[in-house]
CSV table of C-alpha atoms in Angstrom, one decimal:
chain,number,residue,atom,x,y,z
A,1496,ASN,CA,-20.9,95.6,-9.1
A,1497,LYS,CA,-22.5,93.0,-7.0
A,1498,ARG,CA,-24.3,94.4,-4.0
A,1499,ASP,CA,-22.4,93.6,-0.8
A,1500,LYS,CA,-25.1,92.6,1.6
A,1501,LYS,CA,-26.0,89.7,3.8
A,1502,ASN,CA,-29.3,88.3,4.9
A,1503,LYS,CA,-30.5,90.0,8.0
A,1504,LYS,CA,-30.4,87.7,11.0
A,1505,MET,CA,-34.0,86.7,11.7
A,1506,THR,CA,-35.3,86.9,15.3
A,1507,ASN,CA,-36.8,83.8,17.1
A,1508,ASN,CA,-40.2,85.2,16.4
A,1509,PRO,CA,-40.0,87.2,13.1
A,1510,LYS,CA,-42.8,89.4,11.9
A,1511,ILE,CA,-43.6,88.8,8.2
A,1512,GLY,CA,-45.2,91.4,5.9
A,1513,ILE,CA,-47.5,90.1,3.2
A,1514,ILE,CA,-47.7,92.6,0.3
A,1515,ASN,CA,-51.2,93.3,-1.0
A,1516,HIS,CA,-51.2,94.3,-4.6
A,1517,ASN,CA,-54.8,93.1,-5.3
A,1518,PHE,CA,-53.6,90.1,-7.3
A,1519,ALA,CA,-52.6,87.9,-4.5
A,1520,ASN,CA,-53.9,85.0,-2.5
A,1521,LEU,CA,-53.3,86.9,0.7
A,1522,HIS,CA,-55.6,84.9,3.1
A,1523,SER,CA,-54.1,81.5,2.1
A,1524,VAL,CA,-50.6,82.8,2.9
A,1525,LYS,CA,-51.8,84.5,6.1
A,1526,LYS,CA,-53.6,81.3,7.2
A,1527,ALA,CA,-50.4,79.3,6.8
A,1528,LEU,CA,-48.3,81.8,8.8
A,1529,ASP,CA,-51.0,81.9,11.5
A,1530,TYR,CA,-50.9,78.1,11.7
A,1531,LEU,CA,-47.2,78.3,12.2
A,1532,ASN,CA,-47.7,80.9,15.0
A,1533,CYS,CA,-45.6,83.3,12.9
A,1534,PRO,CA,-46.5,87.0,13.5
A,1535,ASN,CA,-47.6,88.6,10.3
A,1536,LYS,CA,-49.2,91.6,8.8
A,1537,ILE,CA,-50.9,92.3,5.5
A,1538,ILE,CA,-49.2,95.3,4.0
A,1539,ASN,CA,-51.9,97.4,2.2
A,1540,ASN,CA,-49.8,100.6,2.2
A,1541,PRO,CA,-46.1,100.8,1.2
A,1542,ASN,CA,-45.6,103.1,4.2
A,1543,ASP,CA,-46.4,100.1,6.4
A,1544,ILE,CA,-43.1,98.4,5.3
A,1545,SER,CA,-41.1,99.5,8.3
A,1546,LYS,CA,-38.3,98.3,10.6
A,1547,GLU,CA,-40.7,96.2,12.5
A,1548,ILE,CA,-41.0,93.8,9.5
A,1549,ASP,CA,-38.3,91.1,9.5
A,1550,GLY,CA,-39.2,89.5,6.1
A,1551,VAL,CA,-41.6,90.1,3.2
A,1552,ILE,CA,-43.7,87.7,1.2
A,1553,LEU,CA,-44.8,88.8,-2.3
A,1554,PRO,CA,-47.6,86.4,-3.3
A,1555,GLY,CA,-49.5,86.6,-6.6
A,1556,VAL,CA,-52.2,85.1,-8.8
A,1557,GLY,CA,-53.3,86.4,-12.2
A,1558,ALA,CA,-51.7,88.3,-15.0
A,1559,PHE,CA,-48.2,89.8,-15.0
A,1560,ASP,CA,-49.0,93.3,-16.3
A,1561,ALA,CA,-52.1,93.7,-14.1
A,1562,ALA,CA,-50.0,92.9,-11.0
A,1563,ILE,CA,-47.1,95.2,-12.0
A,1564,ASP,CA,-49.6,98.0,-12.8
A,1565,SER,CA,-51.2,97.6,-9.4
A,1566,LEU,CA,-47.7,97.7,-7.7
A,1567,GLN,CA,-46.9,100.9,-9.6
A,1568,LYS,CA,-50.2,102.6,-8.8
A,1569,SER,CA,-49.9,101.6,-5.1
A,1570,LYS,CA,-46.4,103.0,-5.1
A,1571,PHE,CA,-45.0,99.7,-3.8
A,1572,ILE,CA,-42.1,99.2,-6.3
A,1573,ASP,CA,-39.5,101.5,-4.8
A,1574,PRO,CA,-40.2,100.4,-1.2
A,1575,ILE,CA,-39.8,96.7,-2.3
A,1576,LYS,CA,-36.6,97.4,-4.0
A,1577,TYR,CA,-35.3,99.4,-1.0
A,1578,ILE,CA,-36.1,96.7,1.5
A,1579,VAL,CA,-34.3,94.1,-0.7
A,1580,SER,CA,-31.3,96.4,-0.9
A,1581,THR,CA,-31.1,96.5,2.9
A,1582,GLY,CA,-30.9,92.7,3.1
A,1583,THR,CA,-34.4,92.0,4.3
A,1584,PRO,CA,-35.4,88.5,3.1
A,1585,ILE,CA,-38.2,88.5,0.5
A,1586,LEU,CA,-40.1,85.4,-0.7
A,1587,GLY,CA,-41.9,85.6,-4.1
A,1588,VAL,CA,-44.7,83.0,-4.6
A,1589,CYS,CA,-46.0,81.9,-8.0
A,1590,LEU,CA,-46.8,85.2,-9.9
A,1591,GLY,CA,-44.9,86.9,-7.1
A,1592,MET,CA,-41.8,85.0,-8.2
A,1593,GLN,CA,-42.4,86.1,-11.8
A,1594,LEU,CA,-42.7,89.7,-10.8
A,1595,LEU,CA,-39.2,89.7,-9.5
A,1596,PHE,CA,-37.8,89.1,-13.0
A,1597,THR,CA,-36.9,91.6,-15.7
A,1598,ASN,CA,-39.9,91.0,-18.0
A,1599,SER,CA,-42.6,88.5,-19.1
A,1600,GLU,CA,-43.9,87.3,-22.4
A,1601,GLU,CA,-47.4,87.5,-20.7
A,1602,GLY,CA,-47.2,91.3,-20.8
A,1603,GLU,CA,-45.4,94.4,-21.9
A,1604,LEU,CA,-44.6,96.1,-18.6
A,1605,LYS,CA,-41.1,95.7,-17.0
A,1606,GLY,CA,-40.9,93.6,-13.9
A,1607,LEU,CA,-39.1,94.5,-10.7
A,1608,ASP,CA,-35.8,93.4,-12.3
A,1609,LEU,CA,-34.5,92.1,-9.0
A,1610,ILE,CA,-33.6,88.9,-10.8
A,1611,LYS,CA,-32.1,89.2,-14.2
A,1612,GLY,CA,-34.0,86.9,-16.6
A,1613,ASN,CA,-37.3,86.4,-18.5
A,1614,VAL,CA,-40.6,84.8,-17.9
A,1615,THR,CA,-41.7,82.8,-20.9
A,1616,GLU,CA,-44.8,80.7,-21.8
A,1617,ILE,CA,-44.8,77.0,-21.1
A,1618,ILE,CA,-44.6,75.1,-24.4
A,1619,LYS,CA,-47.2,72.5,-25.0
A,1620,LYS,CA,-45.4,69.3,-26.0
A,1621,ASP,CA,-48.4,67.2,-27.0
A,1622,LYS,CA,-52.2,67.3,-27.3
A,1623,ASP,CA,-52.7,65.8,-23.8
A,1624,MET,CA,-50.5,68.3,-22.0
A,1625,LYS,CA,-52.7,70.9,-20.3
A,1626,ILE,CA,-51.8,74.5,-19.9
A,1627,PRO,CA,-51.7,75.9,-17.3
A,1628,HIS,CA,-49.7,73.5,-15.3
A,1629,MET,CA,-52.1,72.8,-12.5
A,1630,GLY,CA,-51.9,70.3,-9.6
A,1631,TRP,CA,-49.4,68.4,-7.6
A,1632,ASN,CA,-46.0,67.7,-9.0
A,1633,SER,CA,-42.7,66.5,-7.6
A,1634,ILE,CA,-39.7,68.8,-7.6
A,1635,LYS,CA,-36.0,68.0,-7.9
A,1636,ILE,CA,-33.8,69.8,-5.4
A,1637,LYS,CA,-30.8,71.0,-7.3
A,1638,SER,CA,-28.8,72.9,-4.7
A,1639,ASN,CA,-28.6,73.6,-1.0
A,1640,SER,CA,-31.2,76.0,0.3
A,1641,ILE,CA,-32.2,76.7,3.9
A,1642,LEU,CA,-35.8,76.6,2.7
A,1643,PHE,CA,-35.5,72.9,1.9
A,1644,ASN,CA,-34.4,71.8,5.3
A,1645,ASN,CA,-36.0,68.5,6.2
A,1646,ILE,CA,-37.6,68.2,2.8
A,1647,LYS,CA,-37.0,65.1,0.6
A,1648,VAL,CA,-35.3,65.4,-2.7
A,1649,GLU,CA,-38.4,64.7,-4.8
A,1650,GLU,CA,-41.3,66.0,-2.6
A,1651,TYR,CA,-44.6,67.0,-4.1
A,1652,PHE,CA,-45.8,70.7,-4.2
A,1653,TYR,CA,-48.9,72.3,-5.6
A,1654,PHE,CA,-48.6,74.3,-8.9
A,1655,VAL,CA,-50.9,76.6,-10.9
A,1656,HIS,CA,-49.1,78.5,-13.7
A,1657,GLY,CA,-48.9,78.9,-17.5
A,1658,TYR,CA,-45.6,80.7,-17.6
A,1659,LYS,CA,-42.1,79.8,-16.4
A,1660,CYS,CA,-39.1,81.7,-15.0
A,1661,GLU,CA,-35.7,81.6,-16.8
A,1662,PRO,CA,-33.0,83.3,-14.7
A,1663,LYS,CA,-29.9,84.3,-16.6
A,1664,ASP,CA,-27.8,82.9,-13.8
A,1665,LYS,CA,-28.7,79.3,-13.6
A,1666,SER,CA,-26.7,78.8,-10.4
A,1667,ILE,CA,-29.5,80.5,-8.4
A,1668,ILE,CA,-32.0,77.7,-9.3
A,1669,THR,CA,-32.6,75.6,-6.2
A,1670,SER,CA,-35.2,73.2,-7.6
A,1671,SER,CA,-36.9,72.3,-10.8
A,1672,VAL,CA,-40.1,70.5,-11.9
A,1673,THR,CA,-40.6,68.5,-15.1
A,1674,TYR,CA,-43.7,69.6,-17.1
A,1675,GLY,CA,-42.9,69.1,-20.8
A,1676,ASP,CA,-39.5,70.6,-20.2
A,1677,GLU,CA,-37.5,71.0,-17.0
A,1678,ILE,CA,-38.8,74.2,-15.4
A,1679,CYS,CA,-37.3,76.3,-12.7
A,1680,SER,CA,-39.5,75.9,-9.6
A,1681,SER,CA,-37.5,77.9,-7.0
A,1682,ILE,CA,-34.5,80.3,-6.8
A,1683,GLU,CA,-32.3,81.7,-4.1
A,1684,TYR,CA,-30.1,84.8,-4.6
A,1685,GLU,CA,-28.6,86.6,-1.6
A,1686,ASN,CA,-31.7,87.6,0.4
A,1687,ILE,CA,-34.2,86.9,-2.5
A,1688,PHE,CA,-36.1,83.6,-2.4
A,1689,ALA,CA,-38.9,82.6,-4.8
A,1690,THR,CA,-41.1,79.6,-5.7
A,1691,GLN,CA,-43.2,78.8,-8.7
A,1692,PHE,CA,-45.2,76.4,-6.5
A,1693,HIS,CA,-47.6,77.4,-3.8
A,1694,PRO,CA,-46.1,76.4,-0.4
A,1695,GLU,CA,-49.2,77.7,1.4
A,1696,LYS,CA,-51.3,75.2,-0.6
A,1697,SER,CA,-48.9,72.3,-0.4
A,1698,GLY,CA,-50.0,70.7,2.9
A,1699,GLU,CA,-47.6,69.8,5.6
A,1700,ILE,CA,-44.6,69.9,3.2
A,1701,GLY,CA,-45.4,73.4,2.3
A,1702,LEU,CA,-45.7,74.4,5.9
A,1703,ASN,CA,-42.3,72.9,6.6
A,1704,PHE,CA,-41.0,75.0,3.7
A,1705,LEU,CA,-42.5,78.2,5.1
A,1706,LYS,CA,-41.2,77.4,8.6
A,1707,SER,CA,-37.7,77.2,7.2
């Protein structure tokens, strides 16, 4: 049965928790939130995910299995799943987005499985196509999302990834990017948001995204 929950109403000055699983670009995310004058806290211990946190960011760089293993050893997995079940908004970024899925071709460990679907390797279409996909690329907004308020349909964001997310439910895809194939670049499902691009490294447009 589909969980009956709604996004928690955010306060005018929400406090955002940034989860530290040792495979994340924490300081880039924190710097962006600080610039926006958004109260935030790096979460080093799962016990620090408390009622005072209004939203959570799950960043990530590196390998899928290493990050999942770190989350397991740090005992973050159950607290993350719990806060999502309560309706607390969560934003997965890059590898953090991939960790939300069921599994990944990059590794053998199971993902958080908060989003049904797989993470697969980007297919190289020709000899000039470089893997990983790295640099600025324009996205195509596919459906309404509060995170794309005041952002143009084909704005540019910064990407660094060699794998792509394939949700079973295509209706949750909010934007795509073309790199060889059309690739899912963001999703929104209930209180779960995620981006393959790095908003914290995408200049003013990325800051507008995070502000939303």
